[in-house]
GROMACS .gro file of C-alpha atoms in nm:
model
  375
    1MET     CA    1  -2.245   7.040  11.354
    2THR     CA    2  -2.011   6.696  11.456
    3SER     CA    3  -2.179   6.428  11.347
    4HIS     CA    4  -2.171   6.152  11.617
    5GLN     CA    5  -2.228   5.756  11.581
    6ILE     CA    6  -2.234   5.449  11.869
    7LEU     CA    7  -2.103   5.098  11.668
    8PRO     CA    8  -2.122   4.802  11.891
    9GLY     CA    9  -1.895   4.572  11.949
   10ARG     CA   10  -1.869   4.218  11.860
   11THR     CA   11  -2.016   3.978  12.043
   12ARG     CA   12  -1.763   3.755  12.282
   13ARG     CA   13  -1.817   3.424  12.147
   14THR     CA   14  -1.740   3.582  11.788
   15ALA     CA   15  -1.504   3.808  11.929
   16VAL     CA   16  -1.294   3.422  12.094
   17ALA     CA   17  -1.389   3.320  11.730
   18ALA     CA   18  -1.182   3.587  11.615
   19VAL     CA   19  -0.909   3.575  11.829
   20ALA     CA   20  -0.838   3.202  11.812
   21THR     CA   21  -0.789   3.297  11.438
   22LEU     CA   22  -0.586   3.607  11.429
   23THR     CA   23  -0.369   3.408  11.714
   24ALA     CA   24  -0.315   3.158  11.468
   25LEU     CA   25  -0.201   3.360  11.174
   26GLY     CA   26   0.110   3.518  11.465
   27LEU     CA   27  -0.151   3.885  11.526
   28LEU     CA   28  -0.215   4.050  11.811
   29THR     CA   29  -0.586   4.134  11.900
   30ALA     CA   30  -0.732   4.365  12.137
   31CYS     CA   31  -1.041   4.512  12.263
   32GLY     CA   32  -1.195   4.835  12.385
   33TYR     CA   33  -1.340   4.982  12.735
   34GLY     CA   34  -1.631   5.175  12.586
   35SER     CA   35  -1.976   5.209  12.646
   36SER     CA   36  -2.215   4.895  12.605
   37LYS     CA   37  -2.469   5.113  12.400
   38SER     CA   38  -2.480   5.047  12.030
   39GLU     CA   39  -2.790   5.291  11.928
   40ASP     CA   40  -2.737   5.596  11.745
   41LYS     CA   41  -2.696   5.898  11.925
   42ALA     CA   42  -2.767   6.250  11.870
   43THR     CA   43  -2.451   6.455  11.778
   44PRO     CA   44  -2.292   6.598  12.147
   45ALA     CA   45  -2.330   6.986  12.158
   46ALA     CA   46  -1.956   7.012  12.123
   47ALA     CA   47  -1.839   7.152  11.845
   48ALA     CA   48  -1.982   7.436  11.555
   49SER     CA   49  -1.775   7.471  11.282
   50THR     CA   50  -1.582   7.747  11.359
   51GLY     CA   51  -1.672   7.934  11.004
   52GLY     CA   52  -1.250   7.964  10.985
   53ALA     CA   53  -1.155   7.794  10.669
   54LYS     CA   54  -1.207   7.479  10.515
   55LEU     CA   55  -0.904   7.283  10.479
   56SER     CA   56  -0.845   7.009  10.214
   57ALA     CA   57  -1.091   6.776  10.302
   58ASP     CA   58  -1.488   6.912  10.368
   59THR     CA   59  -1.441   6.620  10.642
   60VAL     CA   60  -1.262   6.439  10.885
   61LYS     CA   61  -1.406   6.097  11.031
   62ILE     CA   62  -1.331   6.066  11.376
   63GLY     CA   63  -1.268   5.747  11.619
   64TYR     CA   64  -1.204   5.717  11.979
   65PHE     CA   65  -1.381   5.512  12.238
   66ALA     CA   66  -1.685   5.642  12.542
   67ASN     CA   67  -1.354   5.572  12.740
   68LEU     CA   68  -1.130   5.723  13.036
   69THR     CA   69  -0.833   5.661  12.904
   70HIS     CA   70  -0.971   5.828  12.570
   71GLY     CA   71  -1.024   6.169  12.743
   72THR     CA   72  -0.798   6.404  12.433
   73PRO     CA   73  -1.088   6.308  12.214
   74LEU     CA   74  -1.345   6.304  12.478
   75VAL     CA   75  -1.264   6.684  12.604
   76GLY     CA   76  -1.148   6.805  12.263
   77LEU     CA   77  -1.420   6.743  12.074
   78LYS     CA   78  -1.645   6.860  12.345
   79GLU     CA   79  -1.476   7.160  12.420
   80GLY     CA   80  -1.452   7.208  12.026
   81LEU     CA   81  -1.114   7.232  12.029
   82PHE     CA   82  -1.010   7.047  11.745
   83GLN     CA   83  -1.306   7.210  11.558
   84LYS     CA   84  -1.128   7.611  11.636
   85GLU     CA   85  -0.800   7.423  11.477
   86LEU     CA   86  -0.986   7.254  11.152
   87GLY     CA   87  -1.220   7.619  11.056
   88ALA     CA   88  -1.502   7.510  10.813
   89THR     CA   89  -1.360   7.120  10.792
   90GLU     CA   90  -1.644   6.931  10.937
   91ILE     CA   91  -1.584   6.678  11.152
   92LYS     CA   92  -1.772   6.335  11.202
   93THR     CA   93  -1.703   6.053  11.480
   94GLN     CA   94  -1.757   5.711  11.545
   95ILE     CA   95  -1.803   5.595  11.914
   96PHE     CA   96  -1.631   5.218  11.923
   97ASN     CA   97  -1.618   4.958  12.157
   98ALA     CA   98  -1.357   4.745  11.991
   99GLY     CA   99  -1.045   4.808  11.876
  100PRO     CA  100  -1.069   4.499  11.596
  101ALA     CA  101  -1.399   4.723  11.471
  102GLU     CA  102  -1.146   5.089  11.487
  103ILE     CA  103  -0.918   4.925  11.262
  104GLU     CA  104  -1.218   4.740  11.019
  105ALA     CA  105  -1.343   5.165  10.976
  106LEU     CA  106  -1.007   5.259  10.917
  107ASN     CA  107  -0.919   5.007  10.658
  108ALA     CA  108  -1.274   5.068  10.493
  109GLY     CA  109  -1.263   5.453  10.551
  110SER     CA  110  -1.528   5.481  10.757
  111ILE     CA  111  -1.290   5.675  10.937
  112ASP     CA  112  -0.991   5.853  10.878
  113ILE     CA  113  -0.785   5.966  11.254
  114GLY     CA  114  -0.896   5.727  11.532
  115TRP     CA  115  -0.764   5.653  11.922
  116ILE     CA  116  -0.682   5.340  11.972
  117GLY     CA  117  -0.485   5.137  12.200
  118PRO     CA  118  -0.108   5.001  12.165
  119SER     CA  119  -0.197   4.638  12.041
  120PRO     CA  120  -0.484   4.712  11.796
  121ALA     CA  121  -0.283   4.953  11.658
  122ILE     CA  122  -0.008   4.688  11.639
  123ASN     CA  123  -0.249   4.394  11.524
  124GLY     CA  124  -0.326   4.612  11.236
  125PHE     CA  125  -0.038   4.730  11.094
  126THR     CA  126   0.139   4.409  11.135
  127LYS     CA  127  -0.153   4.207  10.898
  128SER     CA  128  -0.189   4.488  10.649
  129ASN     CA  129   0.195   4.456  10.624
  130GLY     CA  130   0.265   4.817  10.727
  131GLU     CA  131  -0.009   4.990  10.456
  132SER     CA  132  -0.254   5.040  10.662
  133LEU     CA  133  -0.212   5.277  10.973
  134LYS     CA  134   0.060   5.504  11.069
  135ILE     CA  135   0.049   5.594  11.519
  136ILE     CA  136   0.108   5.954  11.457
  137GLY     CA  137   0.065   6.059  11.849
  138GLY     CA  138   0.089   5.997  12.148
  139SER     CA  139  -0.267   6.047  12.415
  140ALA     CA  140  -0.188   5.841  12.731
  141SER     CA  141  -0.003   5.669  12.923
  142GLY     CA  142  -0.150   5.472  13.280
  143GLY     CA  143  -0.473   5.379  13.420
  144VAL     CA  144  -0.430   5.010  13.416
  145ARG     CA  145  -0.422   4.816  13.764
  146LEU     CA  146  -0.428   4.477  13.887
  147VAL     CA  147  -0.716   4.467  14.165
  148VAL     CA  148  -0.749   4.164  14.405
  149ASN     CA  149  -1.018   4.057  14.686
  150PRO     CA  150  -0.804   4.161  14.969
  151ASP     CA  151  -0.955   3.887  15.164
  152LYS     CA  152  -0.831   3.606  14.950
  153ILE     CA  153  -0.482   3.768  14.789
  154LYS     CA  154  -0.293   3.995  15.036
  155SER     CA  155   0.065   3.950  14.834
  156VAL     CA  156   0.212   3.858  14.429
  157ASP     CA  157   0.269   3.528  14.572
  158ASP     CA  158  -0.113   3.450  14.669
  159LEU     CA  159  -0.162   3.492  14.299
  160LYS     CA  160  -0.092   3.138  14.256
  161GLY     CA  161  -0.397   2.912  14.217
  162LYS     CA  162  -0.620   3.152  14.206
  163LYS     CA  163  -0.871   3.362  13.907
  164ILE     CA  164  -0.748   3.692  13.780
  165ALA     CA  165  -0.973   3.849  13.472
  166THR     CA  166  -0.835   4.060  13.189
  167PRO     CA  167  -1.120   4.216  12.889
  168GLN     CA  168  -0.980   4.014  12.629
  169ILE     CA  169  -0.703   3.710  12.532
  170GLY     CA  170  -0.448   3.918  12.317
  171ASN     CA  171  -0.559   4.224  12.467
  172THR     CA  172  -0.293   4.476  12.608
  173GLN     CA  173  -0.384   4.408  12.944
  174ASP     CA  174  -0.400   3.991  12.883
  175VAL     CA  175  -0.038   4.079  12.745
  176ALA     CA  176   0.064   4.262  13.015
  177LEU     CA  177  -0.058   4.011  13.273
  178LEU     CA  178   0.054   3.703  13.115
  179SER     CA  179   0.421   3.860  13.064
  180PHE     CA  180   0.407   3.964  13.447
  181LEU     CA  181   0.339   3.619  13.564
  182ALA     CA  182   0.601   3.474  13.324
  183GLY     CA  183   0.856   3.689  13.475
  184LYS     CA  184   0.697   3.502  13.814
  185GLY     CA  185   0.806   3.199  13.662
  186TRP     CA  186   0.466   3.059  13.626
  187LYS     CA  187   0.298   2.887  13.372
  188VAL     CA  188   0.013   2.961  13.157
  189ASP     CA  189  -0.092   2.890  12.862
  190ALA     CA  190  -0.203   3.192  12.682
  191ASN     CA  191  -0.449   3.065  12.435
  192SER     CA  192  -0.671   2.816  12.714
  193GLY     CA  193  -0.580   3.111  12.993
  194ALA     CA  194  -0.491   2.783  13.255
  195GLY     CA  195  -0.198   2.744  13.419
  196ASP     CA  196  -0.093   2.844  13.750
  197VAL     CA  197  -0.239   3.117  13.787
  198SER     CA  198  -0.565   3.119  13.598
  199VAL     CA  199  -0.687   3.373  13.332
  200VAL     CA  200  -1.005   3.422  13.258
  201ARG     CA  201  -1.094   3.658  12.986
  202SER     CA  202  -1.412   3.890  13.082
  203ASP     CA  203  -1.566   4.199  12.964
  204ASN     CA  204  -1.526   4.489  13.099
  205LYS     CA  205  -1.884   4.520  13.171
  206VAL     CA  206  -1.941   4.189  13.319
  207THR     CA  207  -1.624   4.197  13.528
  208PRO     CA  208  -1.746   4.375  13.838
  209ASP     CA  209  -2.066   4.075  13.850
  210ALA     CA  210  -1.788   3.821  13.793
  211TYR     CA  211  -1.606   3.962  14.117
  212LYS     CA  212  -1.901   3.999  14.324
  213SER     CA  213  -2.055   3.652  14.263
  214GLY     CA  214  -1.660   3.509  14.387
  215SER     CA  215  -1.584   3.359  14.011
  216ILE     CA  216  -1.297   3.572  13.999
  217ASP     CA  217  -1.005   3.683  14.222
  218GLY     CA  218  -0.921   4.003  14.078
  219ALA     CA  219  -0.856   4.149  13.749
  220TRP     CA  220  -0.586   4.319  13.535
  221VAL     CA  221  -0.840   4.572  13.424
  222PRO     CA  222  -0.735   4.970  13.272
  223GLU     CA  223  -1.010   5.236  13.426
  224PRO     CA  224  -1.279   5.319  13.493
  225THR     CA  225  -1.293   4.930  13.613
  226ALA     CA  226  -1.010   4.906  13.828
  227SER     CA  227  -1.189   5.187  14.022
  228LYS     CA  228  -1.524   5.074  13.972
  229LEU     CA  229  -1.377   4.727  14.114
  230ILE     CA  230  -1.236   4.899  14.471
  231THR     CA  231  -1.548   5.043  14.527
  232LEU     CA  232  -1.705   4.709  14.539
  233GLY     CA  233  -1.449   4.599  14.828
  234ALA     CA  234  -1.092   4.535  14.592
  235LYS     CA  235  -0.751   4.620  14.710
  236GLU     CA  236  -0.476   4.751  14.454
  237LEU     CA  237  -0.234   4.504  14.469
  238LEU     CA  238  -0.010   4.674  14.182
  239ASN     CA  239  -0.021   4.968  13.945
  240GLU     CA  240   0.144   4.878  13.617
  241LYS     CA  241   0.314   5.179  13.539
  242SER     CA  242   0.514   5.093  13.826
  243LEU     CA  243   0.655   4.834  13.589
  244TRP     CA  244   0.777   5.063  13.376
  245PRO     CA  245   1.050   5.329  13.359
  246ASP     CA  246   0.965   5.680  13.490
  247ASN     CA  247   0.629   5.549  13.517
  248LYS     CA  248   0.508   5.586  13.179
  249PHE     CA  249   0.371   5.347  12.895
  250VAL     CA  250   0.136   5.408  12.608
  251ILE     CA  251  -0.207   5.289  12.695
  252THR     CA  252  -0.373   5.539  12.384
  253ASN     CA  253  -0.227   5.660  12.029
  254ILE     CA  254  -0.356   5.815  11.769
  255ILE     CA  255  -0.347   5.590  11.437
  256VAL     CA  256  -0.439   5.773  11.049
  257SER     CA  257  -0.537   5.613  10.760
  258GLN     CA  258  -0.167   5.652  10.505
  259LYS     CA  259  -0.397   5.746  10.270
  260PHE     CA  260  -0.600   6.022  10.450
  261LEU     CA  261  -0.266   6.096  10.532
  262LYS     CA  262  -0.128   6.106  10.211
  263GLU     CA  263  -0.423   6.336  10.059
  264HIS     CA  264  -0.486   6.596  10.304
  265PRO     CA  265  -0.173   6.643  10.537
  266ASP     CA  266  -0.325   6.992  10.670
  267VAL     CA  267  -0.590   6.831  10.795
  268VAL     CA  268  -0.390   6.562  10.982
  269GLU     CA  269  -0.223   6.863  11.119
  270ALA     CA  270  -0.485   7.050  11.255
  271VAL     CA  271  -0.629   6.736  11.406
  272LEU     CA  272  -0.266   6.741  11.569
  273ARG     CA  273  -0.274   7.095  11.718
  274GLY     CA  274  -0.622   6.974  11.851
  275SER     CA  275  -0.482   6.682  12.025
  276VAL     CA  276  -0.203   6.885  12.187
  277ASN     CA  277  -0.435   7.197  12.257
  278THR     CA  278  -0.644   6.958  12.439
  279ASN     CA  279  -0.366   6.789  12.643
  280ALA     CA  280  -0.224   7.136  12.779
  281TYR     CA  281  -0.624   7.175  12.824
  282ILE     CA  282  -0.634   6.901  13.072
  283LYS     CA  283  -0.342   6.963  13.280
  284ALA     CA  284  -0.390   7.285  13.315
  285ASN     CA  285  -0.813   7.289  13.406
  286PRO     CA  286  -0.756   6.897  13.517
  287ALA     CA  287  -1.090   6.946  13.747
  288LYS     CA  288  -1.269   7.099  13.403
  289ALA     CA  289  -1.142   6.824  13.240
  290LYS     CA  290  -1.268   6.539  13.366
  291GLU     CA  291  -1.624   6.716  13.395
  292SER     CA  292  -1.637   6.748  13.020
  293ALA     CA  293  -1.497   6.417  12.969
  294ASN     CA  294  -1.771   6.239  13.208
  295ALA     CA  295  -2.079   6.465  13.025
  296ALA     CA  296  -1.892   6.295  12.684
  297ILE     CA  297  -1.918   5.980  12.824
  298LYS     CA  298  -2.282   5.990  12.981
  299GLU     CA  299  -2.385   6.167  12.650
  300ALA     CA  300  -2.200   5.836  12.440
  301ALA     CA  301  -2.353   5.609  12.725
  302GLY     CA  302  -2.631   5.684  12.866
  303ASN     CA  303  -2.465   5.718  13.196
  304ALA     CA  304  -2.187   5.969  13.367
  305LEU     CA  305  -1.897   5.774  13.632
  306GLU     CA  306  -1.983   5.786  14.034
  307PRO     CA  307  -1.737   6.038  14.172
  308ALA     CA  308  -1.639   5.726  14.346
  309ILE     CA  309  -1.481   5.587  14.022
  310LEU     CA  310  -1.473   5.881  13.829
  311ASP     CA  311  -1.166   6.100  14.030
  312PRO     CA  312  -0.903   5.783  14.125
  313ALA     CA  313  -0.978   5.688  13.725
  314TRP     CA  314  -0.902   6.035  13.595
  315ALA     CA  315  -0.576   6.076  13.878
  316ASP     CA  316  -0.392   5.776  13.746
  317ILE     CA  317  -0.426   5.848  13.366
  318GLU     CA  318  -0.156   6.071  13.221
  319PHE     CA  319  -0.244   6.293  12.927
  320ILE     CA  320   0.044   6.314  12.656
  321ASP     CA  321   0.184   6.403  12.280
  322ASP     CA  322   0.452   6.131  12.328
  323PRO     CA  323   0.348   5.849  12.228
  324LEU     CA  324   0.636   5.680  12.411
  325ALA     CA  325   0.804   5.429  12.092
  326THR     CA  326   0.997   5.236  12.340
  327THR     CA  327   0.674   5.115  12.591
  328LEU     CA  328   0.495   5.041  12.172
  329GLN     CA  329   0.797   4.807  12.090
  330LYS     CA  330   0.759   4.643  12.418
  331GLU     CA  331   0.460   4.545  12.424
  332ALA     CA  332   0.470   4.410  12.118
  333ASP     CA  333   0.792   4.188  12.259
  334ASN     CA  334   0.569   4.098  12.561
  335ALA     CA  335   0.324   3.894  12.285
  336VAL     CA  336   0.575   3.724  12.123
  337THR     CA  337   0.681   3.613  12.487
  338ALA     CA  338   0.392   3.539  12.547
  339GLY     CA  339   0.275   3.284  12.238
  340LEU     CA  340   0.026   3.556  12.098
  341LEU     CA  341   0.230   3.711  11.843
  342LYS     CA  342   0.487   3.607  11.635
  343LYS     CA  343   0.772   3.823  11.633
  344PRO     CA  344   0.657   4.102  11.386
  345SER     CA  345   0.849   4.386  11.169
  346LEU     CA  346   0.709   4.740  11.365
  347ASN     CA  347   0.971   4.924  11.130
  348GLY     CA  348   0.769   5.217  10.970
  349ILE     CA  349   0.462   5.215  11.234
  350TYR     CA  350   0.573   5.574  11.345
  351ASP     CA  351   0.557   5.907  11.134
  352LEU     CA  352   0.544   6.170  11.411
  353THR     CA  353   0.687   6.453  11.154
  354LEU     CA  354   0.363   6.616  11.190
  355LEU     CA  355   0.348   6.615  11.598
  356ASN     CA  356   0.738   6.779  11.583
  357LYS     CA  357   0.602   7.004  11.341
  358VAL     CA  358   0.315   7.111  11.547
  359LEU     CA  359   0.591   7.111  11.873
  360LYS     CA  360   0.811   7.310  11.754
  361ALA     CA  361   0.632   7.549  11.707
  362LYS     CA  362   0.445   7.602  12.081
  363ASN     CA  363   0.844   7.584  12.147
  364ALA     CA  364   0.825   7.227  12.331
  365PRO     CA  365   1.080   6.951  12.206
  366ALA     CA  366   1.044   6.649  11.962
  367VAL     CA  367   0.938   6.359  12.072
  368ALA     CA  368   1.124   6.000  11.901
  369ASP     CA  369   0.961   5.696  11.752
  370ALA     CA  370   1.298   5.472  11.877
  371GLY     CA  371   1.391   5.404  11.508
  372LEU     CA  372   1.026   5.243  11.329
  373GLY     CA  373   0.981   5.562  11.141
  374THR     CA  374   1.128   5.443  10.908
  375LYS     CA  375   1.082   5.115  10.669
   0.00000   0.00000   0.00000
């Protein structure tokens, strides 16, 4: 059976201190949007071994968030689609609340493969001088919106002088908002959030209460937080996908320890086949997949999402195999513009060899690494 553990995220105070240190070093930080639970949980009933041939590793340790933008592992593990490809190789899972904690686990060998957002992937790669991880595939695009109090903000021009929340300083949505505001000619101090628009760093778990109390006027946040705020009366002012070519930008990648990739490429390939098969399953069975993802969230976090939140949130996320490499570079460039990151070298961050092998076997087109596949 798949073993399963939830790791607590860092406290807000510790996270802010860590961010300040990393920013001083020119490193980008990011946070996750997972469960608020921190206790160990029982294994989901999904993926008993199929009894097939064991691959080169007895186990593979997989990390992800109990979050809709991580729908691929949520659904694939719940439905046994990964275990089917791994045969007798056992899956062990850990659920994280924050990107930095997942990167630390990967570096320590506590996980081998993880689903994670672009900012912590960039940070982990950069901090290790390109030695710790590789991005080996994409998983999700979209699922981020700017939602606002319609009584106070009716157009983008009304943002000036208002308080807009993001999940954490330097995280993917924080960078997106700072970049967007800079494009409008407004000045905001990236570290303090003070400026023409006040950027308030607020954990997604407390952002709905902050909105209800009136201490923020809106938020640039991922799903399902955006849909939760809409149930509280907020209105969508901007969907981030509208800012990107073809309405696509990476929100979740698949990463692997370089050591594990070198030692167990057959296992990595099997996980990638499971991911590709899961994304195809989601597209072919959207209602069933949504139900499966919500059931997995309930098992991990203790509470399922109500339909008023789940339905629009799920509809706004596209599950894809392409890592959308050009958008990763753009997100890094935006962090540099915002003053949160010194110009990084992302050369070598991708290794899409195994993914393209899987796609070729399915007669699907290859995906590109935007020139970031070699050092």
